[in-house]
Amino acid sequence: MTLERAGEPAQPNIADAGPMEVRAKIQLAMNDLRRLSDIVAIAIARRDGLIIAHDLPRDVDPKRTAAMTAAIVGTSEMAARELGHGKFLQAIVDSEFGKMLSTGAGEEALLVTLVRPEANMGLVLLGVERAAHRIATILAGE
Amino acid sequence: MHTGTGIQILDGKLGGGFQRPSAVLLFSDHPSEKRLFAEQFVVTGLRDGERCLFVDFFRAPQLARRELRKFGSFDEGRISYVDATSAQLLIPSSEKYSIRDPNDLDHIMDTIEKAIRETKPTRVVVDSMEFLADRFPKEHVFRRWRQLLEVGKTEGATVSYLFVNWTYGQAEIERIEDMSDYVVEFQSRMRTGVLQHFLRIRHSHSGGVTTNWIPYTFKELVGLTVYFPRILVTGPFNAGKSTVVRMLCKESVSVDRMGTTIAFDYGNIEIMGLEAEVFGTPGQERFDFVFQIFAREVNGLLLVIDRTRAEDLPRARQMKELAGKDIPTVVLANKADLPNPLADAEIRTQLGIGPEVPIVSTVATQGQGLTEALQKLASMILGEG
């Protein structure tokens, strides 16, 4: 699992004691969600399209994924508002070989979950909702 | 004589690097990535065939040597270490220069000075001064430090030393800064789970070069590069924004339909020791909500206009204002190869911009003027002076 740090500096140090604790907690939340066998990969991105942390497959560009997720969510939010559907909760991109769930995790962040096509969605959604809430709490207490 | 930092764009500002001889203070209020900068400084010298001396109070020379290899290959025979850790661990040293008694300041400083006199390095790094400041009486440290810097200067070296302030008050910091020809300050900030590193030249005696906070990143084998997480490319419909992103970036993606960008363009730039993420916005007003998503924490703005269409300039002005106040901006007057281009003066009036905003003529389809525009923007972000 990779923790994307703006620039991936070589050695973490004591400076990051506070922030690194936040990152460690995020990592734990990701690990817990990852236990669901239907989940293939997880990314946490900022709503403005920067990547926070991820365990995306090697051939997927995390930065590009974060930017696209931000656009998907931004667009979905606008659509929800336009249609009078209230607060945005989640966008699901359903494709041939899998699903991508983009879930709001507080005001600033998004939880992106890649799911197998034949997944038990009830279970996945429950886990994702719980994880999103947990991540929102961690980032709010930063 | 100059000793380069290995960060191309910064060396450009410094006229080639730190003047040699000199004393360079690498300072931060909190721990940060100063050591990476110092290591890159040393590796840059080694690659130019210079001799370097590294004084390390925290790492064994074997470890320091190994960690230096993350920058790639260089002549390891040209670097000497002053071993300051073996005696702390009560083990014998295999280095030619080693500090036998870590509790004796005079002995420590004599050893470093001897190593400088004998190896005649062009670059010296001491990691770090706070190791001494935390352990020995203040005035004694100051006296010996001044003497060390004198020895360094006499021998023709650029002496850079790391200092995190745990111990001293403002008055002492000012004294340390006064001893230094350059003060480079470091900071790491975290916002919403994203960690960013910044450095700036806060003070320099010669030439008075200073910079804004410069975001940077580190990559194995590449070293430190200046890193802008967000350069926004915006402008009116059909001005050539997507082409600008595509031509500037090695690799890019565009979310477009029927020839117009409906979501965004994204690309990554790596040139001139500079890395940047480039976000291109749609031009049409109905997609302005997309603009809002990406127009946060913008490092710099490339405002693309069609140089033949005066009627689009009010929209361009609106988009510039939408991006936010006081963001370093360069105007790309695109399609400069078409007949009847607008004069710079007219563009300035219509966009409401002063002489501080450069206008660069571009032909994006041929990549013409794009690097120049990016260079100007980078220089503005780094700060003049």
Short mmCIF file of C-alpha atoms in Angstrom, two decimals:
data_model
loop_
_atom_site.label_atom_id
_atom_site.label_comp_id
_atom_site.label_asym_id
_atom_site.label_seq_id
_atom_site.Cartn_x
_atom_site.Cartn_y
_atom_site.Cartn_z
CA MET A 1 0.00 0.00 0.00
CA THR A 2 1.36 3.39 -0.91
CA LEU A 3 0.86 6.58 1.01
CA GLU A 4 1.08 9.28 -1.59
CA ARG A 5 2.81 12.27 -0.08
CA ALA A 6 2.99 15.34 -2.27
CA GLY A 7 6.34 14.46 -3.70
CA GLU A 8 7.05 11.23 -1.87
CA PRO A 9 10.12 12.42 0.05
CA ALA A 10 12.58 9.75 0.99
CA GLN A 11 12.63 9.70 4.74
CA PRO A 12 9.80 10.62 7.01
CA ASN A 13 11.01 12.33 10.16
CA ILE A 14 9.79 13.70 13.46
CA ALA A 15 8.33 16.73 11.70
CA ASP A 16 5.57 14.49 10.55
CA ALA A 17 4.78 13.14 14.00
CA GLY A 18 1.39 14.85 14.05
CA PRO A 19 0.55 14.48 10.37
CA MET A 20 1.99 10.97 10.17
CA GLU A 21 -0.32 9.90 12.91
CA VAL A 22 -3.20 11.09 10.74
CA ARG A 23 -1.77 9.13 7.85
CA ALA A 24 -1.33 6.04 9.98
CA LYS A 25 -4.96 6.24 11.04
CA ILE A 26 -6.06 6.62 7.43
CA GLN A 27 -3.96 3.61 6.56
CA LEU A 28 -5.70 1.59 9.27
CA ALA A 29 -9.13 2.63 8.04
CA MET A 30 -8.12 1.56 4.53
CA ASN A 31 -6.77 -1.76 5.77
CA ASP A 32 -10.01 -2.49 7.59
CA LEU A 33 -12.15 -1.74 4.54
CA ARG A 34 -9.81 -3.78 2.38
CA ARG A 35 -10.78 -6.91 4.33
CA LEU A 36 -13.99 -7.11 2.34
CA SER A 37 -13.08 -9.59 -0.37
CA ASP A 38 -15.21 -7.88 -3.02
CA ILE A 39 -13.09 -4.73 -2.80
CA VAL A 40 -10.20 -4.60 -5.27
CA ALA A 41 -8.57 -1.29 -4.43
CA ILE A 42 -9.09 1.91 -2.45
CA ALA A 43 -8.05 5.51 -2.97
CA ILE A 44 -8.63 8.58 -0.86
CA ALA A 45 -8.60 11.83 -2.76
CA ARG A 46 -9.31 15.43 -2.06
CA ARG A 47 -12.41 16.93 -3.60
CA ASP A 48 -10.15 19.23 -5.62
CA GLY A 49 -8.45 16.27 -7.27
CA LEU A 50 -5.27 15.64 -5.24
CA ILE A 51 -4.49 12.12 -4.06
CA ILE A 52 -4.14 11.53 -0.30
CA ALA A 53 -3.54 7.77 -0.08
CA HIS A 54 -4.20 4.73 -2.24
CA ASP A 55 -3.51 1.09 -2.94
CA LEU A 56 -4.42 1.23 -6.62
CA PRO A 57 -2.92 -1.35 -8.99
CA ARG A 58 0.46 -0.46 -10.50
CA ASP A 59 -0.91 0.26 -13.96
CA VAL A 60 -3.42 2.82 -12.68
CA ASP A 61 -2.17 6.39 -12.35
CA PRO A 62 -3.29 7.60 -8.90
CA LYS A 63 -3.02 11.31 -9.74
CA ARG A 64 -5.17 10.98 -12.84
CA THR A 65 -7.67 8.81 -10.97
CA ALA A 66 -7.95 11.45 -8.26
CA ALA A 67 -8.58 14.20 -10.81
CA MET A 68 -11.24 12.15 -12.60
CA THR A 69 -12.96 11.22 -9.36
CA ALA A 70 -13.10 14.87 -8.38
CA ALA A 71 -14.72 15.71 -11.70
CA ILE A 72 -17.20 12.83 -11.44
CA VAL A 73 -18.22 13.84 -7.93
CA GLY A 74 -18.35 17.54 -8.75
CA THR A 75 -20.55 16.82 -11.74
CA SER A 76 -22.74 14.40 -9.81
CA GLU A 77 -23.21 16.91 -7.00
CA MET A 78 -24.33 19.52 -9.52
CA ALA A 79 -26.77 17.05 -11.09
CA ALA A 80 -28.19 16.13 -7.67
CA ARG A 81 -28.68 19.78 -6.83
CA GLU A 82 -30.19 20.53 -10.24
CA LEU A 83 -32.68 17.69 -9.84
CA GLY A 84 -33.58 18.67 -6.32
CA HIS A 85 -32.26 15.42 -4.93
CA GLY A 86 -30.60 17.00 -1.89
CA LYS A 87 -27.15 16.27 -0.56
CA PHE A 88 -24.76 14.19 -2.68
CA LEU A 89 -23.84 10.87 -1.09
CA GLN A 90 -22.15 8.67 -3.64
CA ALA A 91 -21.45 8.19 -7.33
CA ILE A 92 -21.27 4.72 -8.79
CA VAL A 93 -19.61 4.12 -12.14
CA ASP A 94 -20.76 0.71 -13.29
CA SER A 95 -18.64 -0.85 -16.01
CA GLU A 96 -18.05 -4.20 -17.69
CA PHE A 97 -15.21 -5.32 -15.44
CA GLY A 98 -16.04 -3.57 -12.19
CA LYS A 99 -17.64 -0.76 -10.31
CA MET A 100 -16.12 2.43 -8.96
CA LEU A 101 -17.75 4.00 -5.91
CA SER A 102 -16.92 7.60 -5.08
CA THR A 103 -18.21 8.43 -1.64
CA GLY A 104 -18.02 11.73 0.21
CA ALA A 105 -15.79 11.47 3.30
CA GLY A 106 -16.37 14.78 5.01
CA GLU A 107 -16.17 18.25 3.48
CA GLU A 108 -12.72 17.84 1.93
CA ALA A 109 -12.19 14.22 0.99
CA LEU A 110 -13.54 11.39 -1.14
CA LEU A 111 -13.30 7.66 -0.64
CA VAL A 112 -12.89 5.82 -3.93
CA THR A 113 -13.56 2.09 -3.87
CA LEU A 114 -13.03 -0.30 -6.76
CA VAL A 115 -15.33 -3.30 -6.54
CA ARG A 116 -15.57 -6.63 -8.38
CA PRO A 117 -18.44 -6.77 -10.90
CA GLU A 118 -20.19 -9.66 -9.14
CA ALA A 119 -19.85 -8.12 -5.68
CA ASN A 120 -22.41 -8.32 -2.89
CA MET A 121 -23.21 -4.60 -3.00
CA GLY A 122 -25.18 -4.53 0.23
CA LEU A 123 -22.16 -5.59 2.21
CA VAL A 124 -19.79 -3.35 0.26
CA LEU A 125 -21.97 -0.27 0.70
CA LEU A 126 -22.21 -0.85 4.42
CA GLY A 127 -18.43 -1.13 4.76
CA VAL A 128 -17.80 1.86 2.52
CA GLU A 129 -20.23 4.04 4.44
CA ARG A 130 -18.58 3.14 7.73
CA ALA A 131 -15.07 3.74 6.34
CA ALA A 132 -16.07 7.08 4.79
CA HIS A 133 -17.39 8.24 8.13
CA ARG A 134 -14.22 7.12 9.89
CA ILE A 135 -11.97 8.88 7.38
CA ALA A 136 -14.01 12.08 7.66
CA THR A 137 -13.53 12.00 11.43
CA ILE A 138 -9.77 11.41 11.14
CA LEU A 139 -9.28 14.28 8.68
CA ALA A 140 -11.49 16.64 10.69
CA GLY A 141 -9.34 16.06 13.78
CA GLU A 142 -6.11 16.62 11.83
CA MET B 1 32.94 30.70 -8.22
CA HIS B 2 29.54 29.15 -7.60
CA THR B 3 28.44 25.92 -5.97
CA GLY B 4 25.17 24.78 -7.50
CA THR B 5 22.30 23.28 -5.51
CA GLY B 6 21.37 20.88 -8.32
CA ILE B 7 17.92 22.46 -8.53
CA GLN B 8 18.23 24.02 -11.95
CA ILE B 9 15.66 26.74 -11.61
CA LEU B 10 17.01 27.78 -8.20
CA ASP B 11 20.60 27.85 -9.46
CA GLY B 12 19.39 30.05 -12.30
CA LYS B 13 18.10 32.54 -9.76
CA LEU B 14 21.34 32.38 -7.78
CA GLY B 15 23.45 32.99 -10.88
CA GLY B 16 24.80 29.42 -10.83
CA GLY B 17 24.49 28.54 -7.15
CA PHE B 18 25.80 29.71 -3.79
CA GLN B 19 28.93 31.80 -4.12
CA ARG B 20 32.08 30.05 -2.99
CA PRO B 21 33.39 30.49 -0.39
CA SER B 22 30.37 31.18 1.77
CA ALA B 23 28.36 30.02 4.75
CA VAL B 24 24.88 28.64 4.06
CA LEU B 25 22.41 28.16 6.89
CA LEU B 26 19.71 25.54 6.25
CA PHE B 27 17.14 26.51 8.82
CA SER B 28 13.75 25.41 10.05
CA ASP B 29 11.59 25.95 13.09
CA HIS B 30 10.49 22.32 13.01
CA PRO B 31 12.16 19.23 11.64
CA SER B 32 11.85 19.11 7.85
CA GLU B 33 13.64 17.70 4.84
CA LYS B 34 16.75 19.88 5.09
CA ARG B 35 19.08 16.92 4.91
CA LEU B 36 17.85 15.98 1.42
CA PHE B 37 18.77 19.45 0.23
CA ALA B 38 22.21 19.18 1.83
CA GLU B 39 22.77 15.73 0.33
CA GLN B 40 21.77 16.91 -3.11
CA PHE B 41 24.13 19.87 -2.69
CA VAL B 42 26.98 17.44 -2.00
CA VAL B 43 26.09 15.06 -4.85
CA THR B 44 25.90 17.99 -7.28
CA GLY B 45 29.46 18.92 -6.32
CA LEU B 46 30.71 15.35 -6.58
CA ARG B 47 29.27 15.07 -10.08
CA ASP B 48 31.17 18.22 -11.07
CA GLY B 49 34.39 16.57 -9.87
CA GLU B 50 34.58 18.58 -6.63
CA ARG B 51 35.70 17.32 -3.22
CA CYS B 52 33.18 17.29 -0.40
CA LEU B 53 33.20 16.79 3.35
CA PHE B 54 30.20 15.55 5.30
CA VAL B 55 30.01 15.91 9.08
CA ASP B 56 27.19 13.80 10.45
CA PHE B 57 26.27 13.70 14.14
CA PHE B 58 23.29 11.43 13.61
CA ARG B 59 24.20 8.71 11.12
CA ALA B 60 27.12 6.35 10.94
CA PRO B 61 29.23 7.08 7.85
CA GLN B 62 28.30 3.69 6.34
CA LEU B 63 24.62 4.59 6.59
CA ALA B 64 25.16 8.13 5.33
CA ARG B 65 27.09 6.73 2.34
CA ARG B 66 24.36 4.26 1.53
CA GLU B 67 21.61 6.86 1.80
CA LEU B 68 23.51 9.18 -0.53
CA ARG B 69 23.20 6.54 -3.27
CA LYS B 70 19.50 7.28 -3.61
CA PHE B 71 20.61 10.19 -5.79
CA GLY B 72 22.18 7.81 -8.30
CA SER B 73 25.79 7.37 -9.29
CA PHE B 74 28.72 9.68 -8.56
CA ASP B 75 32.38 9.34 -7.64
CA GLU B 76 32.32 8.11 -4.02
CA GLY B 77 36.07 8.54 -3.70
CA ARG B 78 35.70 12.31 -3.59
CA ILE B 79 33.64 12.51 -0.41
CA SER B 80 35.09 12.31 3.10
CA TYR B 81 33.16 11.89 6.31
CA VAL B 82 33.83 13.12 9.79
CA ASP B 83 32.56 10.23 11.89
CA ALA B 84 30.75 11.72 14.87
CA THR B 85 28.62 8.72 15.78
CA SER B 86 31.03 5.84 16.50
CA ALA B 87 32.29 7.44 19.72
CA GLN B 88 28.71 8.11 20.83
CA LEU B 89 28.10 4.38 20.41
CA LEU B 90 31.44 3.43 21.96
CA ILE B 91 32.59 1.55 18.85
CA PRO B 92 35.83 2.08 16.91
CA SER B 93 35.72 4.20 13.77
CA SER B 94 37.04 3.20 10.39
CA GLU B 95 37.09 6.75 9.08
CA LYS B 96 40.21 8.86 8.77
CA TYR B 97 38.47 11.70 10.62
CA SER B 98 36.51 10.77 13.67
CA ILE B 99 35.45 12.51 16.84
CA ARG B 100 36.81 10.52 19.76
CA ASP B 101 35.16 12.50 22.53
CA PRO B 102 31.65 13.75 21.77
CA ASN B 103 31.62 15.65 25.07
CA ASP B 104 34.49 17.95 24.20
CA LEU B 105 33.43 20.84 21.97
CA ASP B 106 36.96 22.02 21.26
CA HIS B 107 37.97 18.54 20.21
CA ILE B 108 34.90 18.25 17.94
CA MET B 109 35.56 21.55 16.23
CA ASP B 110 39.32 20.93 15.95
CA THR B 111 38.59 17.63 14.22
CA ILE B 112 36.23 19.23 11.70
CA GLU B 113 38.66 22.07 11.02
CA LYS B 114 41.51 19.61 10.54
CA ALA B 115 39.43 17.62 8.05
CA ILE B 116 38.65 20.82 6.11
CA ARG B 117 42.29 21.90 6.06
CA GLU B 118 43.54 18.51 4.93
CA THR B 119 40.89 17.43 2.41
CA LYS B 120 40.36 20.94 0.98
CA PRO B 121 36.72 20.39 0.02
CA THR B 122 34.74 22.88 -2.05
CA ARG B 123 31.58 21.86 -0.20
CA VAL B 124 31.13 21.07 3.47
CA VAL B 125 27.89 19.91 5.08
CA VAL B 126 27.44 19.82 8.84
CA ASP B 127 24.39 17.89 10.07
CA SER B 128 23.78 19.62 12.32
CA MET B 129 24.54 22.71 14.37
CA GLU B 130 21.70 22.06 16.80
CA PHE B 131 23.52 18.93 17.96
CA LEU B 132 26.13 21.29 19.43
CA ALA B 133 23.70 24.01 20.45
CA ASP B 134 21.75 21.53 22.55
CA ARG B 135 24.83 20.23 24.37
CA PHE B 136 27.35 23.00 24.95
CA PRO B 137 27.39 26.51 26.43
CA LYS B 138 26.03 29.05 23.99
CA GLU B 139 28.94 31.48 23.81
CA HIS B 140 31.44 28.70 23.40
CA VAL B 141 29.41 27.21 20.52
CA PHE B 142 29.14 30.63 18.86
CA ARG B 143 32.85 31.32 19.16
CA ARG B 144 33.86 27.98 17.73
CA TRP B 145 31.21 28.12 15.01
CA ARG B 146 32.44 31.49 13.80
CA GLN B 147 35.96 30.08 13.75
CA LEU B 148 34.81 27.03 11.74
CA LEU B 149 33.16 29.24 9.13
CA GLU B 150 36.37 31.29 8.91
CA VAL B 151 38.42 28.14 8.32
CA GLY B 152 35.95 27.07 5.65
CA LYS B 153 36.23 30.41 3.90
CA THR B 154 40.00 30.45 4.07
CA GLU B 155 40.11 27.01 2.48
CA GLY B 156 37.66 28.12 -0.22
CA ALA B 157 34.65 26.03 0.76
CA THR B 158 30.92 26.62 0.81
CA VAL B 159 29.99 25.47 4.30
CA SER B 160 26.34 24.60 4.67
CA TYR B 161 24.95 23.62 8.03
CA LEU B 162 21.59 22.42 9.20
CA PHE B 163 19.91 23.98 12.17
CA VAL B 164 16.55 23.24 13.76
CA ASN B 165 15.84 25.64 16.50
CA TRP B 166 14.95 23.89 19.74
CA THR B 167 17.15 25.80 22.07
CA TYR B 168 17.66 29.41 21.14
CA GLY B 169 15.65 32.61 21.22
CA GLN B 170 15.18 35.13 18.43
CA ALA B 171 18.33 37.09 19.33
CA GLU B 172 20.54 34.01 18.97
CA ILE B 173 18.87 33.05 15.68
CA GLU B 174 19.70 36.50 14.35
CA ARG B 175 23.32 36.05 15.41
CA ILE B 176 23.49 32.75 13.54
CA GLU B 177 21.90 34.31 10.48
CA ASP B 178 24.41 37.16 10.64
CA MET B 179 27.23 34.63 10.41
CA SER B 180 25.68 33.17 7.26
CA ASP B 181 25.87 34.45 3.69
CA TYR B 182 22.68 32.64 2.76
CA VAL B 183 19.69 31.56 4.81
CA VAL B 184 17.58 28.81 3.25
CA GLU B 185 14.44 28.07 5.22
CA PHE B 186 12.43 24.84 5.10
CA GLN B 187 8.89 23.96 5.99
CA SER B 188 6.60 20.95 5.68
CA ARG B 189 2.86 21.46 5.81
CA MET B 190 -0.01 19.05 5.88
CA ARG B 191 -3.47 19.88 4.64
CA THR B 192 -6.25 17.32 4.31
CA GLY B 193 -3.86 14.41 4.40
CA VAL B 194 -1.53 15.80 1.72
CA LEU B 195 1.99 16.60 2.90
CA GLN B 196 3.83 19.36 1.07
CA HIS B 197 7.39 20.59 1.38
CA PHE B 198 8.57 24.12 0.82
CA LEU B 199 11.87 25.95 0.84
CA ARG B 200 12.83 29.56 0.32
CA ILE B 201 15.95 31.67 0.27
CA ARG B 202 15.13 34.15 2.96
CA HIS B 203 18.32 36.04 3.00
CA SER B 204 21.49 36.34 0.97
CA HIS B 205 24.36 38.75 1.45
CA SER B 206 25.66 38.76 -2.08
CA GLY B 207 23.25 39.95 -4.73
CA GLY B 208 20.34 39.95 -2.31
CA VAL B 209 18.58 37.02 -4.03
CA THR B 210 15.48 35.93 -2.14
CA THR B 211 12.57 33.73 -3.18
CA ASN B 212 8.98 32.99 -2.26
CA TRP B 213 8.15 29.66 -0.65
CA ILE B 214 9.01 27.11 -3.33
CA PRO B 215 7.17 23.77 -3.22
CA TYR B 216 9.50 20.86 -3.90
CA THR B 217 9.48 17.11 -4.10
CA PHE B 218 12.01 14.30 -3.91
CA LYS B 219 12.37 11.30 -6.17
CA GLU B 220 14.89 8.48 -6.06
CA LEU B 221 17.69 8.94 -8.60
CA VAL B 222 16.30 12.31 -9.67
CA GLY B 223 16.75 14.23 -6.44
CA LEU B 224 14.98 17.39 -5.41
CA THR B 225 12.84 19.09 -7.98
CA VAL B 226 10.64 22.14 -7.76
CA TYR B 227 7.08 20.84 -7.72
CA PHE B 228 3.90 22.72 -8.50
CA PRO B 229 0.91 20.53 -7.60
CA ARG B 230 -1.46 22.70 -9.58
CA ILE B 231 -0.94 24.82 -12.66
CA LEU B 232 -4.30 25.85 -14.06
CA VAL B 233 -4.71 26.30 -17.83
CA THR B 234 -7.83 28.30 -18.53
CA GLY B 235 -9.32 30.70 -21.03
CA PRO B 236 -12.32 31.21 -23.32
CA PHE B 237 -13.90 28.58 -25.56
CA ASN B 238 -11.74 27.38 -28.47
CA ALA B 239 -8.65 29.34 -27.42
CA GLY B 240 -6.44 26.23 -27.52
CA LYS B 241 -6.26 25.21 -23.84
CA SER B 242 -6.34 21.47 -24.48
CA THR B 243 -3.63 21.81 -27.11
CA VAL B 244 -1.49 23.75 -24.64
CA VAL B 245 -1.85 20.97 -22.04
CA ARG B 246 -1.17 18.27 -24.62
CA MET B 247 1.90 19.96 -26.06
CA LEU B 248 3.38 20.89 -22.65
CA CYS B 249 3.00 17.43 -21.13
CA LYS B 250 4.67 14.15 -21.96
CA GLU B 251 1.51 12.36 -21.08
CA SER B 252 -1.94 13.87 -20.80
CA VAL B 253 -5.59 12.98 -20.77
CA SER B 254 -8.54 15.01 -21.94
CA VAL B 255 -12.16 14.45 -21.05
CA ASP B 256 -13.68 15.88 -24.21
CA ARG B 257 -16.64 15.25 -26.44
CA MET B 258 -17.26 16.57 -29.94
CA GLY B 259 -14.04 18.58 -29.95
CA THR B 260 -14.58 20.54 -26.76
CA THR B 261 -13.42 19.85 -23.22
CA ILE B 262 -16.40 19.01 -21.04
CA ALA B 263 -14.64 18.04 -17.82
CA PHE B 264 -10.92 18.73 -17.75
CA ASP B 265 -7.51 18.13 -19.28
CA TYR B 266 -4.77 16.79 -17.10
CA GLY B 267 -1.09 16.35 -17.68
CA ASN B 268 2.25 16.10 -15.91
CA ILE B 269 5.29 18.20 -16.79
CA GLU B 270 8.90 17.34 -16.07
CA ILE B 271 11.38 19.81 -17.50
CA MET B 272 14.26 22.01 -16.30
CA GLY B 273 14.32 20.41 -12.85
CA LEU B 274 10.66 21.29 -12.52
CA GLU B 275 7.67 19.06 -12.07
CA ALA B 276 4.08 20.23 -12.31
CA GLU B 277 0.57 18.89 -12.52
CA VAL B 278 -1.37 20.75 -15.16
CA PHE B 279 -5.14 21.03 -15.03
CA GLY B 280 -6.96 22.43 -18.05
CA THR B 281 -10.50 23.70 -17.56
CA PRO B 282 -13.36 23.83 -20.04
CA GLY B 283 -13.91 27.23 -21.61
CA GLN B 284 -17.65 27.27 -21.92
CA GLU B 285 -19.59 28.96 -19.15
CA ARG B 286 -21.99 26.08 -18.67
CA PHE B 287 -19.07 24.02 -17.36
CA ASP B 288 -17.93 26.61 -14.82
CA PHE B 289 -18.79 24.27 -11.94
CA VAL B 290 -15.91 22.06 -13.12
CA PHE B 291 -13.68 25.10 -12.95
CA GLN B 292 -14.60 25.53 -9.28
CA ILE B 293 -13.50 21.97 -8.47
CA PHE B 294 -9.97 22.49 -9.70
CA ALA B 295 -9.46 26.18 -8.94
CA ARG B 296 -8.24 25.57 -5.39
CA GLU B 297 -4.71 26.06 -4.12
CA VAL B 298 -3.56 27.11 -7.57
CA ASN B 299 0.21 27.71 -7.85
CA GLY B 300 0.00 29.53 -11.14
CA LEU B 301 -2.30 30.33 -14.03
CA LEU B 302 -1.73 30.03 -17.77
CA LEU B 303 -4.48 32.14 -19.32
CA VAL B 304 -4.90 31.10 -22.95
CA ILE B 305 -6.59 33.53 -25.34
CA ASP B 306 -7.15 33.54 -29.09
CA ARG B 307 -5.03 36.48 -30.17
CA THR B 308 -7.39 37.24 -33.08
CA ARG B 309 -10.66 37.42 -31.12
CA ALA B 310 -11.18 40.61 -29.13
CA GLU B 311 -14.79 39.61 -28.42
CA ASP B 312 -13.59 36.72 -26.17
CA LEU B 313 -11.44 38.90 -23.90
CA PRO B 314 -14.18 39.86 -21.41
CA ARG B 315 -14.75 36.14 -20.79
CA ALA B 316 -10.99 35.64 -20.37
CA ARG B 317 -10.94 38.43 -17.81
CA GLN B 318 -13.83 36.82 -15.95
CA MET B 319 -12.02 33.45 -15.87
CA LYS B 320 -8.86 35.03 -14.55
CA GLU B 321 -10.87 36.55 -11.72
CA LEU B 322 -12.65 33.24 -11.12
CA ALA B 323 -9.27 31.56 -10.53
CA GLY B 324 -8.60 33.84 -7.56
CA LYS B 325 -6.71 36.95 -6.57
CA ASP B 326 -2.93 37.41 -6.67
CA ILE B 327 -2.18 34.16 -8.49
CA PRO B 328 0.95 34.38 -10.65
CA THR B 329 -0.38 34.56 -14.21
CA VAL B 330 1.05 34.43 -17.72
CA VAL B 331 -1.15 35.23 -20.71
CA LEU B 332 -0.67 32.96 -23.72
CA ALA B 333 -1.74 34.96 -26.76
CA ASN B 334 -2.39 31.91 -28.90
CA LYS B 335 -2.91 31.45 -32.62
CA ALA B 336 -0.24 34.08 -33.19
CA ASP B 337 0.26 32.69 -36.71
CA LEU B 338 -3.19 33.84 -37.86
CA PRO B 339 -3.69 37.18 -39.64
CA ASN B 340 -4.79 40.34 -37.80
CA PRO B 341 -3.53 39.58 -34.29
CA LEU B 342 -4.42 41.94 -31.46
CA ALA B 343 -1.71 44.23 -30.09
CA ASP B 344 -0.37 43.51 -26.57
CA ALA B 345 -1.61 46.91 -25.40
CA GLU B 346 -5.19 46.11 -26.38
CA ILE B 347 -5.02 42.71 -24.68
CA ARG B 348 -3.74 44.38 -21.51
CA THR B 349 -6.53 46.96 -21.47
CA GLN B 350 -9.27 44.41 -22.14
CA LEU B 351 -7.98 41.96 -19.54
CA GLY B 352 -7.29 44.70 -17.02
CA ILE B 353 -3.74 43.49 -16.40
CA GLY B 354 -0.64 45.53 -15.61
CA PRO B 355 2.94 45.13 -16.83
CA GLU B 356 3.59 42.52 -14.10
CA VAL B 357 1.62 39.96 -16.14
CA PRO B 358 3.69 38.80 -19.14
CA ILE B 359 2.02 38.19 -22.50
CA VAL B 360 3.67 35.43 -24.55
CA SER B 361 2.80 34.89 -28.22
CA THR B 362 2.16 31.21 -28.84
CA VAL B 363 1.25 28.80 -31.60
CA ALA B 364 0.11 25.91 -29.43
CA THR B 365 -0.42 23.50 -32.33
CA GLN B 366 3.32 23.72 -33.04
CA GLY B 367 4.39 24.03 -29.41
CA GLN B 368 5.71 27.50 -30.08
CA GLY B 369 6.16 29.81 -27.05
CA LEU B 370 4.85 27.26 -24.54
CA THR B 371 8.12 26.51 -22.76
CA GLU B 372 8.87 30.22 -22.58
CA ALA B 373 5.47 30.85 -21.01
CA LEU B 374 5.99 28.08 -18.47
CA GLN B 375 9.45 29.36 -17.63
CA LYS B 376 8.07 32.85 -17.03
CA LEU B 377 5.33 31.45 -14.82
CA ALA B 378 7.78 29.35 -12.81
CA SER B 379 10.00 32.36 -12.32
CA MET B 380 7.02 34.40 -11.09
CA ILE B 381 6.01 31.68 -8.63
CA LEU B 382 9.56 31.48 -7.30
CA GLY B 383 9.54 35.25 -6.87
CA GLU B 384 11.65 38.06 -8.25
CA GLY B 385 14.62 39.65 -6.58
#
